[in-house]
PDB file of C-alpha atoms in Angstrom:
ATOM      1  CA  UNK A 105      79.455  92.482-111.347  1.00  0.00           C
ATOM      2  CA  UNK A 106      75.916  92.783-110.825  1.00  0.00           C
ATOM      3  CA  UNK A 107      74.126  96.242-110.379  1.00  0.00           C
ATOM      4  CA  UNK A 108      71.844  96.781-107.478  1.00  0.00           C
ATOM      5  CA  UNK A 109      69.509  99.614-107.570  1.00  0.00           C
ATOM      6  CA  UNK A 110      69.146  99.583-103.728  1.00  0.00           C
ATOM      7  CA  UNK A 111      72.785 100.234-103.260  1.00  0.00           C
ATOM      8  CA  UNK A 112      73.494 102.313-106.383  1.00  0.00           C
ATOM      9  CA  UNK A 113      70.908 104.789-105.046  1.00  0.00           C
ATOM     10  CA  UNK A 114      72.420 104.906-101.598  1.00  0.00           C
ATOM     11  CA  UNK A 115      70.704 106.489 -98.710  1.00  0.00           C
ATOM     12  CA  UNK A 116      69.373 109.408-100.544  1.00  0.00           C
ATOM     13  CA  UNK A 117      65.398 107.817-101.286  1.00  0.00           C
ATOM     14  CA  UNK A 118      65.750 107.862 -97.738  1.00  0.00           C
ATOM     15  CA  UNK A 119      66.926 111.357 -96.660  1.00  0.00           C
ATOM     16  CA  UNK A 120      63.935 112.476 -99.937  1.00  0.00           C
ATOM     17  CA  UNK A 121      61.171 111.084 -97.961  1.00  0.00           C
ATOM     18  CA  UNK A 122      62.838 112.143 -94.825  1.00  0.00           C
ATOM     19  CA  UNK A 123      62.581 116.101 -96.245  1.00  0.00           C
ATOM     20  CA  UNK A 124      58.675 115.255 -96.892  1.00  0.00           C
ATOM     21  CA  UNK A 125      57.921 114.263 -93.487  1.00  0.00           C
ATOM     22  CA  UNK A 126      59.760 117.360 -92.310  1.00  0.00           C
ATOM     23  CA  UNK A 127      58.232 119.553 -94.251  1.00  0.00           C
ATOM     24  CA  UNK A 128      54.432 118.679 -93.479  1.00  0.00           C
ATOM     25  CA  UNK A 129      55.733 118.990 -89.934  1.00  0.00           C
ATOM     26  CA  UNK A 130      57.216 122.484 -90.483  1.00  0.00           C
ATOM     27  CA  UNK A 131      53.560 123.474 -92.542  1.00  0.00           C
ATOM     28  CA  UNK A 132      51.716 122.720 -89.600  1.00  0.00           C
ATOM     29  CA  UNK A 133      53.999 124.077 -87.199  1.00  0.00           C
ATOM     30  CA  UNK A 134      53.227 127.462 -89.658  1.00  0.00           C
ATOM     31  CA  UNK A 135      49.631 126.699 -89.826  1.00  0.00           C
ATOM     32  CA  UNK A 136      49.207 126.478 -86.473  1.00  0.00           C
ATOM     33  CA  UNK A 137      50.832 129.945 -85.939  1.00  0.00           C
ATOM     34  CA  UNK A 138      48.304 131.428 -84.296  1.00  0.00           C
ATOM     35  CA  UNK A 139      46.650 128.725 -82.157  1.00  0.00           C
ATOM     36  CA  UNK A 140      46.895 129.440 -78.621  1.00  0.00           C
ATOM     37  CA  UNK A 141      48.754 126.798 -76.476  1.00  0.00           C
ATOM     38  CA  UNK A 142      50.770 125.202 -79.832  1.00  0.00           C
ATOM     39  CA  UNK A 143      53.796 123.502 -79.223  1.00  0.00           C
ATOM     40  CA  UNK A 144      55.934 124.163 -82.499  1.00  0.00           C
ATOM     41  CA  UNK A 145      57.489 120.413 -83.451  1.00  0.00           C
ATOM     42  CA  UNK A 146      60.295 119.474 -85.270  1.00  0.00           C
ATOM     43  CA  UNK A 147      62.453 116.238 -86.368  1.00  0.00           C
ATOM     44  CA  UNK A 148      65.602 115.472 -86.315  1.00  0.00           C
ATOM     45  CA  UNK A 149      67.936 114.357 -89.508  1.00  0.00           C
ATOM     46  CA  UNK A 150      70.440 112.770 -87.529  1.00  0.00           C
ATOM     47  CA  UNK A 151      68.587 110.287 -85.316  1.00  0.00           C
ATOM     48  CA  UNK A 152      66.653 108.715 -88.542  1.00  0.00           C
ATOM     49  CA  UNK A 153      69.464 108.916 -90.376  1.00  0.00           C
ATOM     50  CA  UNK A 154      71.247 106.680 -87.334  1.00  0.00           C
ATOM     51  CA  UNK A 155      68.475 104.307 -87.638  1.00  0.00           C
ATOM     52  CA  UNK A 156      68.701 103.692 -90.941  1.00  0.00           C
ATOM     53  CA  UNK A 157      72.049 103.340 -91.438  1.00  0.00           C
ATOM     54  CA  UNK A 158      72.698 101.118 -88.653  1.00  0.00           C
ATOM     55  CA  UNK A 159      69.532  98.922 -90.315  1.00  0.00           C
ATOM     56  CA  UNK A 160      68.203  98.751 -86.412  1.00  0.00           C
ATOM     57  CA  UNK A 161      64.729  99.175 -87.654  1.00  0.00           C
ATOM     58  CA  UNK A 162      64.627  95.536 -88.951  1.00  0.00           C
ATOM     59  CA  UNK A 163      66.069  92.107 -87.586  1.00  0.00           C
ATOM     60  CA  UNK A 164      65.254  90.650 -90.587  1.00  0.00           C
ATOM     61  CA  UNK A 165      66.135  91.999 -93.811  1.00  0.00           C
ATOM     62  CA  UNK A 166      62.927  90.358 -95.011  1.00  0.00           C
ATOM     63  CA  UNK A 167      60.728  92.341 -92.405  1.00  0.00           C
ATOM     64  CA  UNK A 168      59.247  95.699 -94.342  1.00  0.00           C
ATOM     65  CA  UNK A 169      60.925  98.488 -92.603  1.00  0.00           C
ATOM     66  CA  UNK A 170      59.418 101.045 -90.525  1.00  0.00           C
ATOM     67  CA  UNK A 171      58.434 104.228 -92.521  1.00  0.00           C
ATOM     68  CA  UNK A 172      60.487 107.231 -90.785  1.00  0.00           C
ATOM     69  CA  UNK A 173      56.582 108.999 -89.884  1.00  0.00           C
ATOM     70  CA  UNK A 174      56.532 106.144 -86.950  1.00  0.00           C
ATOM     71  CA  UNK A 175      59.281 106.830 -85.299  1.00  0.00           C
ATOM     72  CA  UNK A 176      57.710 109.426 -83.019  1.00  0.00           C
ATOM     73  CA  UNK A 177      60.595 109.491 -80.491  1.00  0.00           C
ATOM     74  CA  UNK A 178      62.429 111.392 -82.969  1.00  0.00           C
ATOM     75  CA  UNK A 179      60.032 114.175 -82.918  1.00  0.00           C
ATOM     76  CA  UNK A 180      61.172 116.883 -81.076  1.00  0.00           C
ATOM     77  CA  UNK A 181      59.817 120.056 -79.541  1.00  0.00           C
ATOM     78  CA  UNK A 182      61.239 123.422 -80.449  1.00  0.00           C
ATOM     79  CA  UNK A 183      62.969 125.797 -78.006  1.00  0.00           C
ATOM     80  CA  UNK A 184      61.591 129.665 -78.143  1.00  0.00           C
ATOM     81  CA  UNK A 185      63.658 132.276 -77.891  1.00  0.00           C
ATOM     82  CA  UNK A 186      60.804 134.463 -76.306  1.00  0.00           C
ATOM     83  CA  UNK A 187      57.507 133.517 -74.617  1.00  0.00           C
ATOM     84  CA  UNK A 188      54.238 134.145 -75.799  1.00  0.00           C
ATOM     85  CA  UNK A 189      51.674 134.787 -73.382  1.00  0.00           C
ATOM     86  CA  UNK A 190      49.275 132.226 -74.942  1.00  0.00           C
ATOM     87  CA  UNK A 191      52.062 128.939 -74.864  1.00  0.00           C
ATOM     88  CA  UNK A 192      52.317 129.605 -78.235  1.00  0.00           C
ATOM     89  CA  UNK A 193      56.298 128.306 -78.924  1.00  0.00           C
ATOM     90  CA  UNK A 194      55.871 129.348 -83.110  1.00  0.00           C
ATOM     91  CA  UNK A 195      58.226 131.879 -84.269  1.00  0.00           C
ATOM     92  CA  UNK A 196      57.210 132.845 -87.849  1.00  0.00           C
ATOM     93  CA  UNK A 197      60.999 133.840 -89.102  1.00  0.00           C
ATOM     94  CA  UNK A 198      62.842 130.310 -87.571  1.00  0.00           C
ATOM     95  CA  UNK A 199      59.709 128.119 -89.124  1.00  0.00           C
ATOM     96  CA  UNK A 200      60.320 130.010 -92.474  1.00  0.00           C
ATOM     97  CA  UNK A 201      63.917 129.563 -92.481  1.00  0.00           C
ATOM     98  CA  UNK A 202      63.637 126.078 -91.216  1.00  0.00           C
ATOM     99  CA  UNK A 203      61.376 125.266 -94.652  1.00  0.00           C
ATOM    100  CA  UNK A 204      63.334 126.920 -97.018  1.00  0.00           C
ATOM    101  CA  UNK A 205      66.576 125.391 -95.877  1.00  0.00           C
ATOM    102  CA  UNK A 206      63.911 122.063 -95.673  1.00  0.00           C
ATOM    103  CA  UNK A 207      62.885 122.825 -99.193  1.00  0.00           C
ATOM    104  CA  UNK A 208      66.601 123.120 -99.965  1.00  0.00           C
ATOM    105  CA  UNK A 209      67.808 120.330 -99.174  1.00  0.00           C
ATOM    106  CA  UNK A 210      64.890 118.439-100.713  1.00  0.00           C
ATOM    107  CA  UNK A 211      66.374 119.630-103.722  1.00  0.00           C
ATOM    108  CA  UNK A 212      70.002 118.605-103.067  1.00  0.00           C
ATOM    109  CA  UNK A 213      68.518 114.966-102.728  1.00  0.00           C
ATOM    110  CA  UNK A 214      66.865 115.100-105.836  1.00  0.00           C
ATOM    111  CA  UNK A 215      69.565 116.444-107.848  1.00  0.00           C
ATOM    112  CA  UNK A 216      72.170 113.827-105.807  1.00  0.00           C
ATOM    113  CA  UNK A 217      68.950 110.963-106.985  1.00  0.00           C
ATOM    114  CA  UNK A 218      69.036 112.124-110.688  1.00  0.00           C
ATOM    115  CA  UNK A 219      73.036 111.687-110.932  1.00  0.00           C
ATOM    116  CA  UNK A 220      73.078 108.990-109.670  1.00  0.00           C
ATOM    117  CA  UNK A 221      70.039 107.578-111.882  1.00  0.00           C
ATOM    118  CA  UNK A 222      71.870 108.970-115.118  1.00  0.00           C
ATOM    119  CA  UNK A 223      75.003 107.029-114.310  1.00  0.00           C
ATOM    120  CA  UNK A 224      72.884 103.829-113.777  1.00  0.00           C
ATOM    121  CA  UNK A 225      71.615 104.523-117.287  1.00  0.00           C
ATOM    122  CA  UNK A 226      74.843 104.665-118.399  1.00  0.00           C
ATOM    123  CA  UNK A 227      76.070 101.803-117.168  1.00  0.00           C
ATOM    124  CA  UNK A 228      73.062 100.280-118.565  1.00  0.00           C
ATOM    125  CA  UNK A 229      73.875 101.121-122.045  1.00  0.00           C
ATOM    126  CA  UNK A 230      77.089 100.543-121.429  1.00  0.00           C
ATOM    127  CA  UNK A 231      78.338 104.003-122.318  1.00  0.00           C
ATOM    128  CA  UNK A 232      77.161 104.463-125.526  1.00  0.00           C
TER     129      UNK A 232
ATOM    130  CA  UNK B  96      56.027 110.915-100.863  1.00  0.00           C
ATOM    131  CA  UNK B  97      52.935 112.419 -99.532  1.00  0.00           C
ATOM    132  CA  UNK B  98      53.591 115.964-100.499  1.00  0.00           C
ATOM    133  CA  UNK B  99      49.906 116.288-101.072  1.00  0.00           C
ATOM    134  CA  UNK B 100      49.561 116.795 -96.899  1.00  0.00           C
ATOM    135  CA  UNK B 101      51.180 120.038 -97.329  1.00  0.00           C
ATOM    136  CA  UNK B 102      48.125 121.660 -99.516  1.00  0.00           C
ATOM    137  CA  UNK B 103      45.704 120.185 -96.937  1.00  0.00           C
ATOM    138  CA  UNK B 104      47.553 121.797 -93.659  1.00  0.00           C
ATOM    139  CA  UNK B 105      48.358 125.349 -95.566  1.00  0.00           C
ATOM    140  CA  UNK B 106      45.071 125.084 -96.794  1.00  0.00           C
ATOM    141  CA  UNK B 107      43.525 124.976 -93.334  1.00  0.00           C
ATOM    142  CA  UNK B 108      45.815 127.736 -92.688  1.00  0.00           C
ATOM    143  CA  UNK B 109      44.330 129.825 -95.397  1.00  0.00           C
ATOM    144  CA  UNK B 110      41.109 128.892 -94.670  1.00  0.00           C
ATOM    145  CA  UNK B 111      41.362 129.560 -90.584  1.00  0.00           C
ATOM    146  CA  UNK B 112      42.892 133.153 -91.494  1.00  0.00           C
ATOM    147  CA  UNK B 113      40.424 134.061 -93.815  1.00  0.00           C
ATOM    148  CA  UNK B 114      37.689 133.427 -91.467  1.00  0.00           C
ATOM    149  CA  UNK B 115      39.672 135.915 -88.826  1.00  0.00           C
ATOM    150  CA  UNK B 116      39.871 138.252 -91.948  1.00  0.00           C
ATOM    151  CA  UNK B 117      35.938 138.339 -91.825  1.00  0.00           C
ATOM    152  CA  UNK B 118      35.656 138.519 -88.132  1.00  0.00           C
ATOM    153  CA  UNK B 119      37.972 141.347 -88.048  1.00  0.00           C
ATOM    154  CA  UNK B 120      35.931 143.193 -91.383  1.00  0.00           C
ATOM    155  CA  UNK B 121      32.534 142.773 -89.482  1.00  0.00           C
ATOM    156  CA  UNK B 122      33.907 144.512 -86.071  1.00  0.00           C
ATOM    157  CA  UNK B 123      35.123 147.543 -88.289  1.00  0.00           C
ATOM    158  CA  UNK B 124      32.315 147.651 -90.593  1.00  0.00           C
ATOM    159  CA  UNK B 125      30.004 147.286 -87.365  1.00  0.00           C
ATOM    160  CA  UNK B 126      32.009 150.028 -85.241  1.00  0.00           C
ATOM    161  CA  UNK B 127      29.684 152.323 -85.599  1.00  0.00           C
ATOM    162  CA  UNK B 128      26.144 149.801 -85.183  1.00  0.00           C
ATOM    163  CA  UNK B 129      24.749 151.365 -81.758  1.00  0.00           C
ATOM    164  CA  UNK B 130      21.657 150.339 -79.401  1.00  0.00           C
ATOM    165  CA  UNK B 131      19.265 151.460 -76.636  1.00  0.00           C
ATOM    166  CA  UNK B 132      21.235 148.926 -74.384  1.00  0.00           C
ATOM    167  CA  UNK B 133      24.704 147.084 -74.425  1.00  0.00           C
ATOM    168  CA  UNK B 134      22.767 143.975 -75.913  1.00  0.00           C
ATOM    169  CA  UNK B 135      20.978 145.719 -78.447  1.00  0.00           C
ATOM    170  CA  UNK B 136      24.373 147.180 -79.608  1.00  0.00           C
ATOM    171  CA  UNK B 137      26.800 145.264 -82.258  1.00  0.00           C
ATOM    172  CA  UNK B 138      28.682 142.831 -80.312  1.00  0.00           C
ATOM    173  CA  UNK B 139      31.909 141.739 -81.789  1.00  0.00           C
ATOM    174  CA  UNK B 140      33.365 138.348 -82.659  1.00  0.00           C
ATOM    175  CA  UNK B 141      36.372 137.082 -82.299  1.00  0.00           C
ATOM    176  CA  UNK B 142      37.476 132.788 -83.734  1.00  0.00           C
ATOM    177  CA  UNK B 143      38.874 130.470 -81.659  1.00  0.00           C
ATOM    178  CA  UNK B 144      41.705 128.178 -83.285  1.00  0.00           C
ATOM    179  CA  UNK B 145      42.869 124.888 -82.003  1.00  0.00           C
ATOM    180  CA  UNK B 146      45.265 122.251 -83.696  1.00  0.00           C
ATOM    181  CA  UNK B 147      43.903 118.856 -85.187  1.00  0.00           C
ATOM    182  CA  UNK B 148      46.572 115.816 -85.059  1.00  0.00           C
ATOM    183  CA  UNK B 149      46.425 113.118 -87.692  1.00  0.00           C
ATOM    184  CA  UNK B 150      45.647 109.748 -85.719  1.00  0.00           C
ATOM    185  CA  UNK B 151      45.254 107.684 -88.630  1.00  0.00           C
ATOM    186  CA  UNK B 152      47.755 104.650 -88.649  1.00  0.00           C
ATOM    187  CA  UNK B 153      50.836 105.504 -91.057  1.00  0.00           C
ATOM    188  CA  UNK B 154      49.644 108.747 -91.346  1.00  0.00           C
ATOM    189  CA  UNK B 155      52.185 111.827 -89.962  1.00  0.00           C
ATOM    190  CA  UNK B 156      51.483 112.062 -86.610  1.00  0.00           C
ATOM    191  CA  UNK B 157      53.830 114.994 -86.354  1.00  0.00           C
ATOM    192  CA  UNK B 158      52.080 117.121 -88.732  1.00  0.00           C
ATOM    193  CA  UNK B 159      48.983 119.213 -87.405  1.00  0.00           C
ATOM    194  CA  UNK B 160      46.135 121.076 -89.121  1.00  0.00           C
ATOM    195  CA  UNK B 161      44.193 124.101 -87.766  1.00  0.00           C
ATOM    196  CA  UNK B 162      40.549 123.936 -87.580  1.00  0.00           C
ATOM    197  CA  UNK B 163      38.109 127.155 -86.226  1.00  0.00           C
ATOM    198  CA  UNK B 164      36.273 125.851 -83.141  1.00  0.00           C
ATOM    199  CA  UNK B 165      34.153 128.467 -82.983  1.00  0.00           C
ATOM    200  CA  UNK B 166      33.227 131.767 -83.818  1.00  0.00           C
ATOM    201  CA  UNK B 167      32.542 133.676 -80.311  1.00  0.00           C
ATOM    202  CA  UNK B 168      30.234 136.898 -79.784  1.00  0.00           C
ATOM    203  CA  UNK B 169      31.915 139.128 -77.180  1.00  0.00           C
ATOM    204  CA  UNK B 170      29.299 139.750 -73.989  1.00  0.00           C
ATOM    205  CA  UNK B 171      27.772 143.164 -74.102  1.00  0.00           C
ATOM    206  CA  UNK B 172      29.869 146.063 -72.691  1.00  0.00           C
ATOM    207  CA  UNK B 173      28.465 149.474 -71.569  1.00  0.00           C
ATOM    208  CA  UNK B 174      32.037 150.746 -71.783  1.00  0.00           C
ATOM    209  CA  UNK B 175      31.794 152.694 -74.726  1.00  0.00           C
ATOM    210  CA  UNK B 176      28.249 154.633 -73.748  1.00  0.00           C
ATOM    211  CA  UNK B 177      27.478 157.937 -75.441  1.00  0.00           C
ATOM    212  CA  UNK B 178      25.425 161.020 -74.594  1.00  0.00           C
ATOM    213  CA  UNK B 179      23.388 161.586 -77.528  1.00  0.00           C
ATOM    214  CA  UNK B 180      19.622 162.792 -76.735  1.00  0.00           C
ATOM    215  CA  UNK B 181      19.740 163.282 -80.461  1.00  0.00           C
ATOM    216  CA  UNK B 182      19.631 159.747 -81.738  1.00  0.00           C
ATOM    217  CA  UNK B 183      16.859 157.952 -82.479  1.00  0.00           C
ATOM    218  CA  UNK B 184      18.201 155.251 -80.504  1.00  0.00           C
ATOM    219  CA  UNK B 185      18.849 157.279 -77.546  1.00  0.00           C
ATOM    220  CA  UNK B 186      17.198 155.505 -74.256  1.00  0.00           C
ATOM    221  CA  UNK B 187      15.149 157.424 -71.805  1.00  0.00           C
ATOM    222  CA  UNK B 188      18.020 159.180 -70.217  1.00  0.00           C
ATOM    223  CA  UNK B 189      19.507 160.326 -73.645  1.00  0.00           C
ATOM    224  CA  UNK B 190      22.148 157.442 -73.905  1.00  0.00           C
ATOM    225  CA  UNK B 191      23.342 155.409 -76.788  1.00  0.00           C
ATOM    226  CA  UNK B 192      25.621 152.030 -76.701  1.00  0.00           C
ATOM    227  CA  UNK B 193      28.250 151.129 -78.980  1.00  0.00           C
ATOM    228  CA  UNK B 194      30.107 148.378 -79.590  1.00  0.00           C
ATOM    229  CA  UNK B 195      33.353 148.409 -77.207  1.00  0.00           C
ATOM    230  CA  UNK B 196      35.828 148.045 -80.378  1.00  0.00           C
ATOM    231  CA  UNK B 197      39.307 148.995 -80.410  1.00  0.00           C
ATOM    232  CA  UNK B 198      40.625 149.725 -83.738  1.00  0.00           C
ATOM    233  CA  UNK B 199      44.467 149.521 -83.555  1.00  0.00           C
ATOM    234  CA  UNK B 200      43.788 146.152 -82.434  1.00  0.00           C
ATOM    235  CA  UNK B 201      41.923 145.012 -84.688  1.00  0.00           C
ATOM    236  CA  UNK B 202      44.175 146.629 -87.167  1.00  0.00           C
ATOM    237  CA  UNK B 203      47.123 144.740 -85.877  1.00  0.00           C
ATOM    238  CA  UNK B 204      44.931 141.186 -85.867  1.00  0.00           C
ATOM    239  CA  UNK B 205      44.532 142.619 -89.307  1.00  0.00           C
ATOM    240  CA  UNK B 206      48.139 142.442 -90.182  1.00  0.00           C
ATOM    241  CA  UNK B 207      48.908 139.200 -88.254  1.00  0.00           C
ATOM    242  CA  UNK B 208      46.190 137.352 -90.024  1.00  0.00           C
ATOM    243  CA  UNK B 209      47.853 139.264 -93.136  1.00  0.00           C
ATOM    244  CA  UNK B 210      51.298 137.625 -92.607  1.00  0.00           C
ATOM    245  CA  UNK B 211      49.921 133.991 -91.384  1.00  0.00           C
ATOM    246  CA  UNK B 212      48.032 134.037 -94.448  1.00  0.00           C
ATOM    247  CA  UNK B 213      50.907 134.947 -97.073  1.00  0.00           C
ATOM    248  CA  UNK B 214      53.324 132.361 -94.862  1.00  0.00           C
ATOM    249  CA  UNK B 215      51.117 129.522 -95.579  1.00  0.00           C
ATOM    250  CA  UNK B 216      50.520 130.259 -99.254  1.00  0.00           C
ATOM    251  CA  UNK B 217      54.037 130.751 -99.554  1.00  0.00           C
ATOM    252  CA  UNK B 218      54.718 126.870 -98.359  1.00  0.00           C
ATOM    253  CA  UNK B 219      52.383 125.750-100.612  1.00  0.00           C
ATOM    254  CA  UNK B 220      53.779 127.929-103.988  1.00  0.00           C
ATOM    255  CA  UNK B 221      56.843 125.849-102.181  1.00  0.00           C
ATOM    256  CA  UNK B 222      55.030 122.171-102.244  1.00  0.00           C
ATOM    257  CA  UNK B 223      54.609 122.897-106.022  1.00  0.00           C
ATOM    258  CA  UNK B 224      57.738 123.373-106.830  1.00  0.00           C
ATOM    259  CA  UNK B 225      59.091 120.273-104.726  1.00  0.00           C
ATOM    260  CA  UNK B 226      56.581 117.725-106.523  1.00  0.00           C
ATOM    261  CA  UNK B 227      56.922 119.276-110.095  1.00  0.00           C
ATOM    262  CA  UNK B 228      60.919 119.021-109.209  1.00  0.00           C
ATOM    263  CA  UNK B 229      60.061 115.394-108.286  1.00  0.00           C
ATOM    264  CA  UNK B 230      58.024 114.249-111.192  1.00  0.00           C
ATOM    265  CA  UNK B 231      60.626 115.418-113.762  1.00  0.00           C
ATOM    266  CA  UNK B 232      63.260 112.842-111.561  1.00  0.00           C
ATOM    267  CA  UNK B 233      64.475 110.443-114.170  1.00  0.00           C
ATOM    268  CA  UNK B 234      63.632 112.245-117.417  1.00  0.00           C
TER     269      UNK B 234
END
């Protein structure tokens, strides 16, 4: 049985560089706090994760697929729960929240990625 | 894995509230800075922020930075006029001007500028700890 690294790894390189993109949206959402007018932004897990798994983003597996920071209809706008006078729509507590849990979940990927790498390497060696 | 965006937006961040830091240092260092007239008087400044999107092809287009547009002088204001023949400033009719600066306010831009500030430097401590986390995958 051969071993593919592509399917060994599962959809977790994926969901890693899907945390990234989140969290560079998230820091500017935070940077941005106080810019009148900002629309706070956001993206959503479940529709990449759709498009990935269904493989939609290619009709050919030899086509490069499309990195996740393209797909701009997944980009959301947040909902405030109170309005600012100046259209600002940031809310320092739910941005901070939204990063940590962001910043969490990076994590979880990583630690998932380096299990799964260490039983590669065992396979590798063949358990010795 | 661009992780190195995050230093460049936080660090706009940083660098956007620390020139509102300034502003709001120079209107309460200057709260006292009077004139013969409104215009001779210390006018105050206040920035003005706006967002920057990247536009860049394969770049995050989701992701903005903050940029200061402008640093603005407030127009003159006779509001805050004194009667002091005693001054050497003091105009003909024994008036002196000073800058129309209200200090809770700028006390309170003080501590939102404050809290912007330690958010953004917080993501970054954060961005660290992701890529150092990231680095050490595999060993």
């Amino acid at each position: 049985m051969a071993i593919s690294f592509e399917s060994a790894l599962g959809v977790h390189p994926q969901a890693l560089a899907f945390r990234g993109v989140r969290a560079e949206v998230i820091a500017g959402n935070l940077a941005n706090i106080d810019t009148p007018g900002f629309k706070a932004r956001d993206v959503e897990f479940k529709t990449i994760l759709n498009g990935q798994l269904s493989g939609d983003s290619t009709t050919d597996g030899r086509h490069l697929e499309m990195p996740a920071t393209e797909q701009n209809n997944s980009m959301l706008y947040r909902i405030p729960f109170h309005q600012t006078t100046d259209g600002n729509s940031v809310e320092l507590g739910v941005e901070q929240a939204s990063f940590s849990q962001n910043a969490m979940d990076f994590q979880t990927s990583l630690i998932f990625l380096r299990k799964k790498l260490g039983s590669l390497e065992q396979a590798i060696k063949g358990g010795r | 894995m661009k992780l190195d965006n995050l230093y460049e937006i936080s660090g706009s961040a940083l660098n956007a509230q620390m020139v509102r830091l300034n502003t709001i240092a120079s209107n309460l260092a200057n709260i006292s800075s009077a004139g013969s007239t409104p215009e001779e008087a210390y006018r105050p400044v206040k920035p003005v922020f706006s967002a920057i999107y990247k536009q860049a092809v394969g770049e995050n287009k989701g992701a903005a930075l903050v940029q200061v547009d402008d640093v603005l002088e407030m127009p003159p204001s006779a509001k805050n006029k004194r009667y002091e023949p005693d001054n050497p400033l003091a105009d003909q009719e024994g008036y002196v001007f000073y800058p129309d600066i209200n200090v809770m306010q700028e006390m309170a831009d003080m501590l939102s500028a404050t809290r912007s500030y330690q958010s953004s430097m917080e993501v970054m401590v954060s961005a660290k700890k992701l890529q150092q986390r990231l680095l050490s995958l595999g060993e």
